[in-house]
Amino acid sequence: METHTKRNSIRALHSAAVGMMALLMLVLMVLPVSTAKAADETSFSVAALPHVAMGAAIRLDGKTIGICDSIEIAQKAIDLSLSYLGVTGGETSVVGNLEIVAAVHAKSECADLATLFRKFTQEEPLPVMSVVTREYTETVPCETITVNDPKTYECQIEVLQQGVNGEYAYTVEDIYVNGELTKTVVVNVDIVTKPVTHIEQVGTQPKPEWWPTGTFIQPAQGKISSEFGKRRYEHHTGIDIANKSGSPVVAADGGTVLFAGWLGNYGRYVVIDHNGIYTCYAHNSKLLVSEGDHVVQGQQIARMGSTGRSTGPHCHFEIHDGNAFLQPRDFIDFVETERSK
């Protein structure tokens, strides 16, 4: 009787063991990837199961995004995708917590390398961030300060301190996600040269009537008897306007008489300063202004003549910038008129 009871107990234990084994096999066949680690730690071998295999799961922030046969294939798929989606020259990484873990999976869920690459780059692109570090310099405009001077005229400007632009060197990080620039972060700024403030003194007195207008008018009427430029064996420094002796010669623009008197071959000669541009009138028969006088545009300053080196009454008219004689036609549209009778 005791022996029979023991046999029944052994049969019950055996039946229970067989049932547990069958249940374990069934669980393994439908086991989700998230429990792969626990299955991997068991001593049970899945080699004999026709629909289940050991492999690798690729997870992003805890979510399985791919399954393949091995960790090596998974890593290769990730590396190729990072290279494809990243920006050349940048430090590339996936946004989020990406991990590759060993896992038991259904063989039907297994993807090859090409399938994973297509999924991670086209179908469901990985969020790949690239950080590109670059350096550049930038010109920093200098500040301009204006100081009013009640002793000088409006538009009279004197530079008290010449401004100099500065230069800054920047180190920045351009951040791309899947090739698209999302933001730029300044990580360092070095001052190469500091800007120097530009200081100007500007007059506040109203401009007087004789103040230069900045444009010139024809200084005399008559025929153009000689042009500016090469003339026979010499360079003619102005334009000659011929008319009868005594014809009016007027100031081409307002300004200050710098010289009025006799000057060698020029004869009776007038020079007017128009704030750094000078007009000159030669061969006059009579001068009507003196050095230091202020004249307005169109004011008669002399009478035409033939003094100095001259072949007949005319106004030899010049424009000078302080360095060289300039072509008067660049400033005035000359119109010829009949000689006065």
PDB file of C-alpha atoms in Angstrom, residues 94 171 301:
ATOM      1  CA  VAL A  94      21.272  59.666 -31.925  1.00  0.00           C
ATOM      2  CA  THR A 171      33.705  79.691 -32.061  1.00  0.00           C
ATOM      3  CA  ILE A 301      34.867 138.238 -59.946  1.00  0.00           C
TER       4      ILE A 301
END
